[in-house]
Short mmCIF file of C-alpha atoms in Angstrom, two decimals:
data_model
loop_
_atom_site.label_atom_id
_atom_site.label_comp_id
_atom_site.label_asym_id
_atom_site.label_seq_id
_atom_site.Cartn_x
_atom_site.Cartn_y
_atom_site.Cartn_z
CA MET A 1 -56.93 -93.81 5.77
CA PRO A 2 -54.11 -92.75 3.48
CA ASN A 3 -52.00 -90.34 5.48
CA ASP A 4 -50.85 -88.10 2.38
CA CYS A 5 -52.79 -85.02 1.16
CA ILE A 6 -52.60 -83.54 -2.27
CA SER A 7 -52.35 -79.96 -3.42
CA TYR A 8 -54.49 -78.44 -6.21
CA GLN A 9 -51.46 -78.11 -8.41
CA LYS A 10 -50.40 -81.91 -7.97
CA SER A 11 -54.07 -83.05 -8.29
CA GLY A 12 -54.02 -83.24 -12.12
CA TYR A 13 -57.41 -81.51 -12.34
CA PHE A 14 -56.24 -77.97 -12.62
CA SER A 15 -55.23 -75.99 -15.73
CA PRO A 16 -51.65 -74.71 -16.18
CA LEU A 17 -53.06 -70.99 -15.78
CA MET A 18 -54.53 -72.05 -12.44
CA ASN A 19 -51.33 -73.87 -11.28
CA ASP A 20 -49.18 -70.82 -12.18
CA TYR A 21 -51.69 -68.52 -10.36
CA LEU A 22 -51.65 -70.63 -7.23
CA ASP A 23 -47.85 -70.78 -7.41
CA GLN A 24 -47.79 -66.98 -7.82
CA ASN A 25 -45.82 -67.12 -10.95
CA PRO A 26 -44.50 -63.62 -11.53
CA LYS A 27 -45.69 -63.57 -15.15
CA LEU A 28 -49.21 -63.38 -14.00
CA GLN A 29 -48.92 -60.78 -11.30
CA SER A 30 -50.36 -58.01 -13.45
CA LEU A 31 -53.55 -59.95 -13.93
CA TYR A 32 -54.69 -59.65 -10.36
CA ASN A 33 -54.77 -57.12 -7.44
CA ARG A 34 -53.69 -59.09 -4.32
CA PHE A 35 -53.04 -62.82 -3.87
CA PRO A 36 -55.50 -64.31 -1.30
CA THR A 37 -53.73 -64.26 2.08
CA LEU A 38 -55.19 -63.14 5.27
CA GLU A 39 -52.66 -60.30 5.55
CA ASN A 40 -53.58 -58.90 2.32
CA PHE A 41 -57.10 -58.19 3.10
CA GLU A 42 -56.08 -55.16 5.17
CA ALA A 43 -55.00 -53.36 2.10
CA GLN A 44 -57.90 -54.57 0.04
CA ILE A 45 -60.43 -53.21 2.82
CA ALA A 46 -58.63 -49.84 2.64
CA GLU A 47 -58.84 -49.70 -1.14
CA LYS A 48 -62.59 -50.61 -1.27
CA GLN A 49 -63.38 -48.19 1.48
CA THR A 50 -61.90 -45.38 -0.78
CA ASN A 51 -63.23 -46.78 -3.99
CA PHE A 52 -66.71 -48.09 -3.24
CA ASN A 53 -69.67 -45.67 -3.65
CA ASN A 54 -71.48 -45.92 -0.36
CA SER A 55 -74.67 -44.46 -1.63
CA HIS A 56 -75.25 -47.96 -3.33
CA ARG A 57 -75.64 -49.51 0.09
CA THR A 58 -79.07 -48.08 0.56
CA SER A 59 -80.53 -49.55 -2.76
CA LEU A 60 -78.56 -52.83 -1.94
CA VAL A 61 -80.35 -53.29 1.42
CA SER A 62 -83.67 -52.15 0.08
CA ALA A 63 -83.54 -54.72 -2.85
CA LEU A 64 -82.47 -57.51 -0.38
CA GLN A 65 -85.23 -56.77 1.99
CA LYS A 66 -87.78 -57.06 -0.89
CA GLN A 67 -86.28 -60.28 -2.08
CA TYR A 68 -86.39 -61.79 1.27
CA ALA A 69 -89.91 -60.64 1.91
CA GLY A 70 -92.21 -63.78 3.13
CA ILE A 71 -89.18 -65.91 3.75
CA GLU A 72 -88.25 -67.03 7.20
CA ILE A 73 -84.74 -66.07 7.79
CA SER A 74 -82.24 -66.49 10.63
CA HIS A 75 -81.37 -63.68 13.00
CA LEU A 76 -77.72 -63.80 11.62
CA THR A 77 -78.87 -63.32 8.09
CA GLN A 78 -81.10 -60.53 9.11
CA GLN A 79 -78.19 -59.00 10.90
CA ASN A 80 -75.99 -59.19 8.07
CA ILE A 81 -78.46 -57.65 5.66
CA GLU A 82 -78.83 -54.57 8.14
CA SER A 83 -75.14 -54.36 8.63
CA LEU A 84 -74.69 -53.69 4.80
CA LYS A 85 -75.96 -50.21 5.46
CA VAL A 86 -72.84 -49.46 7.36
CA ASN A 87 -69.63 -48.30 5.76
CA ASN A 88 -67.37 -50.73 7.81
CA THR A 89 -69.27 -53.78 6.33
CA PHE A 90 -67.77 -55.68 3.28
CA THR A 91 -68.86 -58.71 1.34
CA ILE A 92 -67.20 -62.14 0.35
CA THR A 93 -68.99 -63.32 -2.73
CA THR A 94 -69.41 -66.57 -4.85
CA GLY A 95 -71.76 -66.93 -7.67
CA HIS A 96 -73.36 -70.06 -9.09
CA GLN A 97 -75.92 -71.15 -11.66
CA LEU A 98 -79.52 -72.03 -10.57
CA ASN A 99 -78.92 -75.72 -10.95
CA LEU A 100 -81.67 -78.15 -10.12
CA PHE A 101 -81.56 -79.09 -6.46
CA SER A 102 -78.16 -77.39 -6.32
CA GLY A 103 -76.56 -79.46 -9.04
CA PRO A 104 -73.06 -80.94 -8.43
CA LEU A 105 -71.50 -81.07 -4.86
CA TYR A 106 -69.25 -78.02 -5.43
CA PHE A 107 -72.25 -75.71 -5.07
CA LEU A 108 -71.87 -76.46 -1.41
CA TYR A 109 -68.03 -76.02 -1.29
CA LYS A 110 -68.41 -72.50 -2.87
CA ILE A 111 -70.81 -71.29 -0.41
CA ILE A 112 -68.94 -72.86 2.69
CA SER A 113 -65.73 -71.19 1.30
CA VAL A 114 -67.48 -67.85 1.57
CA ILE A 115 -68.96 -68.50 4.95
CA ASN A 116 -65.64 -69.68 6.48
CA LEU A 117 -63.53 -66.96 5.06
CA THR A 118 -65.86 -64.26 6.58
CA THR A 119 -65.40 -66.02 9.83
CA GLU A 120 -61.55 -65.89 9.56
CA LEU A 121 -61.70 -62.28 8.49
CA LYS A 122 -63.70 -61.21 11.47
CA VAL A 123 -61.16 -62.82 13.79
CA LYS A 124 -58.29 -61.03 12.07
CA TYR A 125 -60.18 -57.75 11.55
CA PRO A 126 -62.60 -57.39 14.37
CA ALA A 127 -63.39 -53.72 13.65
CA TYR A 128 -65.13 -54.63 10.39
CA ASN A 129 -68.22 -56.76 9.48
CA PHE A 130 -67.88 -59.49 6.71
CA VAL A 131 -71.10 -60.79 4.97
CA PRO A 132 -70.98 -64.08 2.94
CA VAL A 133 -72.86 -63.40 -0.25
CA TYR A 134 -74.35 -66.02 -2.77
CA TRP A 135 -74.97 -64.29 -6.19
CA MET A 136 -77.72 -66.31 -7.95
CA ALA A 137 -77.05 -66.35 -11.77
CA THR A 138 -80.64 -65.67 -12.44
CA GLU A 139 -80.00 -63.94 -15.78
CA ASP A 140 -78.26 -66.84 -17.48
CA HIS A 141 -80.23 -68.46 -20.24
CA ASP A 142 -78.22 -71.82 -20.86
CA PHE A 143 -80.92 -74.08 -19.39
CA GLU A 144 -79.47 -77.21 -20.60
CA GLU A 145 -76.51 -76.54 -18.01
CA ILE A 146 -78.82 -76.55 -15.06
CA ASN A 147 -81.77 -78.81 -15.78
CA TYR A 148 -80.46 -81.99 -14.22
CA PHE A 149 -78.55 -83.59 -11.27
CA ASN A 150 -76.85 -86.89 -10.95
CA PHE A 151 -77.99 -89.06 -7.98
CA LYS A 152 -76.01 -92.42 -7.39
CA GLY A 153 -74.93 -92.67 -10.97
CA LYS A 154 -78.28 -91.69 -12.42
CA LYS A 155 -79.22 -88.56 -14.29
CA PHE A 156 -82.38 -86.74 -13.35
CA ARG A 157 -83.46 -84.33 -15.97
CA TRP A 158 -86.18 -81.54 -15.90
CA ASN A 159 -87.77 -81.90 -19.31
CA ALA A 160 -88.78 -78.23 -19.97
CA GLU A 161 -87.97 -75.47 -22.21
CA SER A 162 -86.39 -71.89 -21.61
CA THR A 163 -85.15 -69.30 -23.94
CA GLY A 164 -85.07 -66.29 -21.39
CA PRO A 165 -83.38 -65.70 -18.08
CA VAL A 166 -83.50 -68.89 -16.09
CA GLY A 167 -84.43 -67.11 -12.91
CA ARG A 168 -87.80 -66.11 -14.24
CA LEU A 169 -88.61 -69.62 -15.40
CA SER A 170 -91.80 -71.21 -14.14
CA THR A 171 -91.30 -74.32 -11.84
CA GLU A 172 -94.33 -75.92 -13.41
CA GLY A 173 -93.58 -79.55 -14.29
CA LEU A 174 -91.32 -80.23 -11.34
CA ALA A 175 -94.14 -82.09 -9.49
CA ASP A 176 -93.89 -84.81 -12.10
CA PHE A 177 -90.01 -84.76 -11.84
CA PHE A 178 -90.33 -85.07 -8.02
CA GLU A 179 -92.59 -88.31 -8.23
CA ILE A 180 -89.73 -90.01 -10.20
CA TYR A 181 -86.97 -88.73 -7.95
CA GLN A 182 -88.55 -89.49 -4.62
CA GLN A 183 -88.81 -93.24 -5.67
CA GLU A 184 -85.08 -93.35 -5.67
CA LEU A 185 -84.58 -91.84 -2.24
CA GLY A 186 -86.28 -94.60 -0.20
CA SER A 187 -87.93 -93.89 3.12
CA SER A 188 -85.31 -93.31 5.68
CA THR A 189 -85.47 -90.32 8.03
CA ASN A 190 -82.94 -88.33 5.92
CA ALA A 191 -84.74 -89.37 2.67
CA GLU A 192 -88.00 -87.84 4.07
CA LYS A 193 -86.07 -84.70 4.90
CA LEU A 194 -84.83 -84.39 1.39
CA LYS A 195 -88.33 -84.96 -0.08
CA LYS A 196 -89.68 -82.27 2.05
CA LEU A 197 -86.93 -79.97 1.09
CA PHE A 198 -87.32 -80.58 -2.49
CA GLN A 199 -91.22 -79.93 -2.29
CA ASP A 200 -90.82 -76.77 -0.18
CA THR A 201 -88.32 -75.58 -2.62
CA TYR A 202 -89.71 -76.26 -5.94
CA LEU A 203 -93.50 -77.02 -5.53
CA ASN A 204 -94.06 -74.14 -3.27
CA HIS A 205 -92.42 -71.44 -5.43
CA ASP A 206 -93.42 -70.14 -8.91
CA ASN A 207 -90.11 -69.37 -10.44
CA LEU A 208 -86.56 -70.76 -10.26
CA ALA A 209 -85.05 -67.82 -8.52
CA ASP A 210 -87.38 -67.91 -5.71
CA ALA A 211 -87.03 -71.69 -5.42
CA THR A 212 -83.18 -71.37 -5.32
CA ARG A 213 -83.20 -68.71 -2.77
CA TYR A 214 -85.36 -70.86 -0.55
CA LEU A 215 -83.03 -73.83 -0.95
CA ALA A 216 -79.82 -72.00 -0.36
CA ASN A 217 -81.46 -70.18 2.72
CA ALA A 218 -82.73 -73.58 4.02
CA LEU A 219 -79.26 -75.06 3.83
CA PHE A 220 -77.07 -72.19 4.85
CA GLY A 221 -79.27 -69.27 6.38
CA SER A 222 -78.26 -70.41 9.95
CA HIS A 223 -74.78 -69.47 8.90
CA GLY A 224 -75.73 -65.96 7.93
CA LEU A 225 -75.62 -66.44 4.19
CA VAL A 226 -77.04 -63.47 2.13
CA ILE A 227 -78.54 -64.42 -1.29
CA ILE A 228 -78.90 -61.91 -3.98
CA ASP A 229 -80.82 -61.75 -7.31
CA ALA A 230 -79.27 -59.02 -9.37
CA ASP A 231 -82.05 -59.19 -11.98
CA ASP A 232 -83.42 -56.17 -10.41
CA ALA A 233 -84.39 -52.67 -11.67
CA ASP A 234 -83.33 -50.83 -8.65
CA LEU A 235 -79.76 -52.60 -8.45
CA LYS A 236 -79.24 -52.07 -12.16
CA ARG A 237 -79.91 -48.24 -11.71
CA ASN A 238 -76.45 -48.01 -10.10
CA PHE A 239 -74.98 -49.75 -13.14
CA ILE A 240 -76.50 -47.44 -15.59
CA PRO A 241 -73.13 -45.39 -16.25
CA TYR A 242 -71.40 -48.54 -16.90
CA ILE A 243 -74.18 -49.85 -19.34
CA LYS A 244 -73.84 -46.60 -21.27
CA GLU A 245 -70.01 -46.79 -21.27
CA GLU A 246 -70.15 -50.26 -22.78
CA LEU A 247 -72.61 -49.28 -25.49
CA LEU A 248 -70.59 -46.24 -26.53
CA GLN A 249 -66.97 -47.10 -25.82
CA GLN A 250 -66.55 -50.87 -25.64
CA THR A 251 -63.79 -50.56 -23.25
CA ALA A 252 -64.19 -54.11 -22.10
CA HIS A 253 -63.61 -55.57 -25.63
CA LYS A 254 -60.45 -53.62 -26.09
CA LYS A 255 -58.95 -54.20 -22.69
CA VAL A 256 -59.82 -57.86 -22.49
CA LEU A 257 -58.33 -58.36 -26.01
CA GLU A 258 -55.16 -56.84 -24.84
CA THR A 259 -54.92 -59.17 -21.78
CA ASN A 260 -55.68 -62.23 -23.66
CA GLU A 261 -52.72 -61.44 -25.94
CA ASN A 262 -50.68 -61.79 -22.90
CA LEU A 263 -52.44 -65.14 -21.95
CA LYS A 264 -51.80 -66.64 -25.48
CA ASP A 265 -49.67 -69.46 -23.84
CA TYR A 266 -52.78 -70.67 -21.94
CA PHE A 267 -56.21 -71.57 -22.65
CA ILE A 268 -58.36 -68.63 -23.12
CA GLN A 269 -61.47 -69.07 -20.78
CA VAL A 270 -63.75 -66.42 -22.52
CA ASN A 271 -63.36 -64.03 -25.39
CA PRO A 272 -64.99 -60.63 -25.25
CA ARG A 273 -67.77 -59.32 -27.69
CA GLU A 274 -67.74 -55.79 -29.03
CA ILE A 275 -70.68 -55.21 -26.70
CA ASN A 276 -70.89 -57.57 -23.72
CA LEU A 277 -74.51 -56.95 -22.89
CA PHE A 278 -77.62 -58.87 -23.58
CA TYR A 279 -81.22 -57.53 -24.00
CA ILE A 280 -83.74 -59.36 -21.76
CA GLU A 281 -87.37 -59.88 -21.33
CA ASP A 282 -89.13 -62.84 -19.70
CA ASN A 283 -88.64 -65.26 -22.74
CA LEU A 284 -85.78 -63.54 -24.41
CA ARG A 285 -82.08 -62.96 -23.70
CA GLU A 286 -80.14 -61.99 -26.86
CA ARG A 287 -76.94 -60.26 -27.49
CA ILE A 288 -76.95 -56.61 -28.32
CA VAL A 289 -74.92 -56.10 -31.55
CA TYR A 290 -73.39 -52.69 -32.72
CA ASP A 291 -74.25 -52.29 -36.42
CA PRO A 292 -73.09 -48.96 -37.89
CA ASP A 293 -74.29 -50.04 -41.33
CA SER A 294 -77.90 -50.75 -40.35
CA HIS A 295 -80.66 -49.00 -42.02
CA ARG A 296 -82.85 -46.09 -40.37
CA ASP A 297 -79.75 -44.81 -38.32
CA GLY A 298 -80.22 -47.96 -36.28
CA LYS A 299 -76.73 -48.66 -34.69
CA TYR A 300 -77.75 -51.20 -32.19
CA THR A 301 -79.54 -54.48 -32.91
CA VAL A 302 -80.87 -57.47 -30.93
CA ASN A 303 -79.64 -60.65 -32.21
CA ASN A 304 -81.95 -63.02 -33.85
CA THR A 305 -84.80 -60.60 -33.43
CA LYS A 306 -86.07 -57.32 -35.41
CA ILE A 307 -85.51 -55.25 -32.43
CA GLU A 308 -83.08 -52.21 -33.14
CA PHE A 309 -82.31 -48.94 -31.59
CA SER A 310 -80.44 -45.71 -32.60
CA GLU A 311 -77.87 -44.61 -30.17
CA THR A 312 -80.25 -41.99 -28.81
CA GLU A 313 -82.86 -44.59 -28.27
CA ILE A 314 -80.89 -47.24 -26.57
CA LEU A 315 -79.22 -44.76 -24.24
CA ALA A 316 -82.67 -43.70 -23.26
CA LEU A 317 -83.83 -47.13 -22.59
CA ALA A 318 -80.65 -47.81 -20.42
CA GLU A 319 -81.74 -44.61 -18.43
CA SER A 320 -85.48 -45.51 -18.19
CA ASN A 321 -85.26 -49.28 -18.06
CA PRO A 322 -81.81 -50.59 -17.05
CA GLU A 323 -83.35 -53.95 -16.24
CA LYS A 324 -83.61 -54.47 -20.02
CA PHE A 325 -79.92 -54.94 -20.06
CA SER A 326 -78.11 -58.03 -18.80
CA PRO A 327 -74.23 -58.32 -18.47
CA ASN A 328 -72.52 -61.29 -20.06
CA VAL A 329 -69.67 -63.25 -18.57
CA ILE A 330 -67.41 -60.35 -19.08
CA MET A 331 -69.72 -57.42 -17.65
CA ARG A 332 -71.18 -59.51 -14.68
CA PRO A 333 -68.08 -59.28 -12.49
CA LEU A 334 -68.07 -55.46 -12.95
CA TYR A 335 -71.86 -55.29 -12.17
CA GLN A 336 -71.12 -57.35 -9.05
CA GLU A 337 -68.27 -55.07 -7.84
CA VAL A 338 -70.30 -51.93 -8.65
CA ILE A 339 -73.32 -52.82 -6.45
CA LEU A 340 -71.42 -54.81 -3.66
CA PRO A 341 -68.81 -53.50 -1.09
CA ASN A 342 -66.86 -56.59 -2.09
CA LEU A 343 -63.44 -57.84 -1.22
CA CYS A 344 -63.03 -61.17 -2.65
CA TYR A 345 -64.62 -63.40 -5.24
CA ILE A 346 -64.46 -67.12 -4.59
CA GLY A 347 -64.93 -69.41 -7.67
CA GLY A 348 -63.62 -72.58 -9.38
CA GLY A 349 -60.78 -72.77 -11.51
CA GLY A 350 -62.64 -71.95 -14.64
CA GLU A 351 -64.20 -68.80 -12.93
CA ILE A 352 -60.82 -67.62 -11.73
CA ALA A 353 -59.42 -67.93 -15.09
CA TYR A 354 -61.81 -65.63 -16.73
CA TRP A 355 -61.58 -63.08 -13.86
CA LEU A 356 -57.77 -63.03 -14.48
CA GLU A 357 -58.73 -61.47 -17.95
CA LEU A 358 -60.53 -58.63 -16.38
CA LYS A 359 -58.07 -56.60 -14.34
CA SER A 360 -57.12 -54.20 -17.02
CA PHE A 361 -60.88 -53.41 -17.77
CA PHE A 362 -61.49 -52.69 -14.14
CA ASP A 363 -58.58 -50.44 -13.91
CA ALA A 364 -59.91 -48.53 -17.16
CA VAL A 365 -63.28 -47.85 -15.60
CA LYS A 366 -61.83 -47.19 -12.04
CA ILE A 367 -63.45 -50.04 -9.97
CA SER A 368 -61.48 -51.88 -7.42
CA PHE A 369 -60.46 -55.35 -8.63
CA PRO A 370 -61.34 -58.10 -5.89
CA ILE A 371 -59.09 -60.69 -4.37
CA LEU A 372 -59.54 -63.96 -6.36
CA LEU A 373 -59.63 -67.10 -4.17
CA VAL A 374 -60.09 -70.69 -5.74
CA ARG A 375 -62.90 -72.28 -3.82
CA ASN A 376 -62.41 -75.34 -1.60
CA SER A 377 -62.39 -78.86 -3.28
CA VAL A 378 -63.34 -81.79 -1.36
CA LEU A 379 -63.35 -85.52 -1.77
CA LEU A 380 -66.01 -87.23 0.47
CA ALA A 381 -65.11 -90.91 1.45
CA SER A 382 -66.82 -93.45 3.62
CA GLU A 383 -64.90 -95.35 6.50
CA LYS A 384 -65.36 -98.47 4.38
CA GLN A 385 -63.71 -96.74 1.32
CA LEU A 386 -60.84 -95.53 3.50
CA LYS A 387 -60.23 -99.12 4.92
CA LYS A 388 -60.18 -100.41 1.43
CA ALA A 389 -57.55 -97.67 0.47
CA ASP A 390 -55.48 -98.72 3.40
CA LYS A 391 -55.63 -102.42 2.82
CA LEU A 392 -54.74 -102.00 -0.94
CA ASN A 393 -51.79 -99.63 0.05
CA LEU A 394 -53.18 -96.72 -2.06
CA SER A 395 -52.06 -93.06 -1.45
CA TRP A 396 -54.09 -90.18 -2.54
CA SER A 397 -51.57 -89.34 -5.23
CA ASP A 398 -52.45 -92.89 -6.60
CA LEU A 399 -56.16 -92.31 -6.32
CA PHE A 400 -55.94 -88.89 -7.96
CA SER A 401 -53.93 -90.35 -10.94
CA LYS A 402 -55.31 -91.27 -14.37
CA GLN A 403 -56.63 -94.90 -14.17
CA VAL A 404 -54.19 -96.27 -16.86
CA ASP A 405 -51.40 -94.82 -15.02
CA LEU A 406 -52.72 -96.17 -11.71
CA VAL A 407 -52.99 -99.72 -13.05
CA LYS A 408 -49.65 -99.73 -14.74
CA ASN A 409 -47.84 -98.36 -11.49
CA LYS A 410 -49.57 -100.90 -9.31
CA VAL A 411 -48.71 -103.81 -11.63
CA LEU A 412 -45.11 -102.69 -11.54
CA ILE A 413 -45.17 -102.64 -7.68
CA LEU A 414 -47.08 -105.80 -7.13
CA SER A 415 -45.49 -108.07 -9.65
CA GLU A 416 -43.00 -110.61 -8.60
CA ILE A 417 -41.04 -110.06 -11.77
CA ASP A 418 -39.39 -107.01 -13.16
CA ILE A 419 -41.61 -105.80 -15.87
CA ASP A 420 -39.82 -102.61 -16.75
CA LEU A 421 -37.24 -103.51 -19.39
CA SER A 422 -35.74 -100.13 -19.30
CA LEU A 423 -32.28 -101.53 -18.29
CA LEU A 424 -32.31 -103.95 -21.11
CA LYS A 425 -33.30 -101.18 -23.55
CA ALA A 426 -30.28 -98.98 -22.11
CA GLN A 427 -27.85 -102.03 -22.68
CA LEU A 428 -29.14 -102.47 -26.15
CA GLN A 429 -28.86 -98.90 -26.95
CA LYS A 430 -25.19 -98.87 -25.84
CA GLN A 431 -24.52 -101.69 -28.25
CA PHE A 432 -25.89 -99.80 -31.13
CA ASP A 433 -24.01 -96.73 -30.19
CA ILE A 434 -20.80 -98.77 -30.66
CA LEU A 435 -22.24 -100.06 -34.15
CA ASN A 436 -23.19 -96.37 -35.03
CA GLU A 437 -19.58 -95.45 -34.31
CA ILE A 438 -18.41 -98.15 -36.56
CA THR A 439 -20.59 -96.84 -39.42
CA THR A 440 -18.74 -93.71 -39.59
CA LYS A 441 -15.57 -95.57 -40.61
CA THR A 442 -17.03 -97.86 -43.34
CA ASP A 443 -19.38 -98.01 -46.22
CA PRO A 444 -22.35 -95.47 -45.56
CA SER A 445 -24.91 -97.91 -46.65
CA PHE A 446 -24.06 -99.92 -43.53
CA ALA A 447 -25.55 -97.08 -41.38
CA GLY A 448 -29.08 -97.77 -42.69
CA ALA A 449 -28.93 -101.48 -42.01
CA VAL A 450 -27.67 -100.59 -38.38
CA LYS A 451 -30.49 -98.13 -37.81
CA ALA A 452 -33.24 -100.45 -39.17
CA GLN A 453 -31.96 -103.24 -36.91
CA GLU A 454 -31.76 -100.65 -33.91
CA ILE A 455 -35.40 -99.62 -34.48
CA LYS A 456 -36.57 -103.20 -34.94
CA GLN A 457 -34.89 -104.51 -31.67
CA ILE A 458 -36.06 -101.60 -29.43
CA LYS A 459 -39.51 -102.10 -30.79
CA GLY A 460 -39.30 -105.77 -29.99
CA LEU A 461 -38.40 -105.18 -26.34
CA GLU A 462 -41.13 -102.65 -26.20
CA LYS A 463 -43.62 -105.21 -27.44
CA LEU A 464 -42.41 -107.81 -24.96
CA GLU A 465 -42.72 -105.36 -22.15
CA LYS A 466 -46.41 -104.65 -23.13
CA ARG A 467 -47.07 -108.42 -23.28
CA LEU A 468 -45.47 -108.84 -19.87
CA LEU A 469 -47.62 -106.08 -18.42
CA LYS A 470 -50.60 -107.57 -20.01
CA ALA A 471 -49.86 -111.01 -18.61
CA GLU A 472 -49.33 -109.58 -15.07
CA LYS A 473 -52.62 -107.62 -15.29
CA ILE A 474 -54.32 -110.96 -15.75
CA LYS A 475 -52.53 -112.49 -12.98
CA LEU A 476 -53.22 -109.65 -10.63
CA LYS A 477 -56.79 -109.06 -12.09
CA ASP A 478 -58.50 -109.54 -8.59
CA THR A 479 -56.39 -106.97 -6.86
CA LEU A 480 -56.47 -104.54 -9.88
CA THR A 481 -60.33 -104.72 -9.98
CA ARG A 482 -60.57 -103.80 -6.37
CA ILE A 483 -58.28 -100.81 -7.03
CA THR A 484 -60.20 -99.55 -10.10
CA ASP A 485 -63.58 -100.20 -8.46
CA LEU A 486 -62.51 -98.06 -5.45
CA GLN A 487 -61.25 -95.27 -7.66
CA ASN A 488 -64.45 -95.43 -9.71
CA GLU A 489 -66.50 -94.99 -6.57
CA LEU A 490 -64.54 -91.97 -5.54
CA PHE A 491 -64.02 -90.52 -8.95
CA PRO A 492 -67.27 -91.27 -10.86
CA ASN A 493 -66.88 -91.28 -14.66
CA GLN A 494 -63.15 -90.81 -13.83
CA SER A 495 -63.95 -87.25 -12.92
CA LEU A 496 -63.95 -85.16 -9.61
CA GLN A 497 -66.65 -86.47 -7.50
CA GLU A 498 -67.63 -82.84 -6.84
CA ARG A 499 -68.40 -82.28 -10.37
CA GLN A 500 -70.65 -85.32 -10.68
CA ALA A 501 -72.62 -86.17 -7.59
CA ASN A 502 -75.38 -84.19 -5.94
CA PHE A 503 -75.41 -83.33 -2.29
CA SER A 504 -78.43 -85.63 -1.73
CA GLU A 505 -76.60 -88.69 -2.36
CA PHE A 506 -74.40 -88.01 0.71
CA TYR A 507 -77.13 -86.40 2.83
CA ILE A 508 -79.13 -89.79 2.65
CA GLU A 509 -76.21 -91.25 4.79
CA SER A 510 -75.10 -88.18 6.78
CA GLY A 511 -78.00 -85.85 7.12
CA GLU A 512 -77.31 -82.51 8.53
CA HIS A 513 -74.09 -83.75 9.71
CA LEU A 514 -72.85 -83.41 6.03
CA ILE A 515 -72.77 -79.49 6.12
CA THR A 516 -71.82 -79.26 9.79
CA LYS A 517 -68.67 -81.46 8.99
CA LEU A 518 -67.82 -79.43 5.95
CA ILE A 519 -68.07 -76.23 7.73
CA GLU A 520 -65.90 -77.63 10.45
CA ARG A 521 -63.21 -78.86 8.19
CA LEU A 522 -62.88 -76.52 5.18
CA GLN A 523 -60.26 -73.77 5.27
CA PRO A 524 -60.72 -71.52 2.41
CA LEU A 525 -57.16 -70.02 2.20
CA GLU A 526 -55.49 -73.47 2.21
CA GLN A 527 -54.42 -74.70 -1.27
CA ARG A 528 -55.23 -78.40 -1.06
CA PHE A 529 -57.85 -80.99 -1.63
CA ASP A 530 -59.66 -81.84 1.56
CA ILE A 531 -60.38 -85.62 1.86
CA ILE A 532 -63.21 -85.77 4.48
CA ARG A 533 -64.42 -88.95 6.08
CA LEU A 534 -68.25 -89.35 6.43
#
């Protein structure tokens, strides 16, 4: 097994913004509350204790008990739910879409990061309780993002339609999907377990929210994971003041725009709307738009519909039916922090990037901003693959590099001749430097001729260099094919494995050992890719 490891920053898969955040670049310090270190949680706990409305704990526990009704849950999960009634209990949260059969592998890594951090915190701060929470993104409406997963290079897609919040979507039609998928699984012991898990998840539950809760509980319930569906009228009652504030003041829009101006040197992950709320029903999730010029005193309309409200009407609706309002990507984090006694949010690089846009907004509405932690990232490799890497003298830096760079670097190393003509180009450049000096002392027209020759001869050497490289690639074809084949196995579609493959692909080989191994190995506060042998 290659004995080097690779940091997130050197992996080549993180944005400049995330690299600067992980490096604690001073220019980003105003965008977050505290950097994720074990020691910094002491101050975060003290702040949340002061800031959190503990009356929200009662409705939180009540909602969770209703959502778990009829589900067999572990003693640890039950204990964690009950502990949320107590003022010294805090949550560590991650969120994820309701991807079919969990979607890409990083679904596992997010939840395990949360579970393992709560364990670390309990050791460091034994006077407090720490509950791992998975926030299901039940109100999202982008069905195309979640209706498929990849298994051994094949895409399995659920052919259905959805226009409303995906959590309410019927699981009808997944029996036909299962008939196709199970044929790919085979008949091994682990395959049969996966088949039963899929059936129990999707064929025994009526909607996608209930199905996803069952799946996450089946995989992680024994570790005390608490799963929350925030598409809940009782939970949203605690969010009413912030719904009204958004409708009337649009503070999020103002504050996030100000922050984004300070982030103009980076890619902006999300841009705020004037109103960052949707109107939702079972088959509808559309933006609420402020329209001061609308007829009939109607200042608020629902996009792509004929629904409209006056200010008085929409504020009354927020008071009587807060479940009709759904926060978008800007408001959802605030909703989470209002209803949960949360200390830390764990997410991928893209998620942490948009959270960094929100600190000034949180400050304006006087809600504690959580610690932001980049989730664990993992590359799973078999013993056979690791032996291949050793035999081919490949480091992890090699394997994480772009394939064109990997091939070129290996040709330069493996070739018996010197393909790099940089020395010759440097010598040629010195000769032309002398000629260019001469041109300053003679007819100016000579300078053009010298420059033309310089460009021609440098390009000639570059062409020869490319031809040499091409010739050596042909000569080393067998070795290079083995190298690229291995990289393609570990990085399908030349992307991160965790963003492409579904957990079932590895469960087939490893069974329950897969999650056990991940929980044993992942350290959420370490900023490096974990390379795990299966």
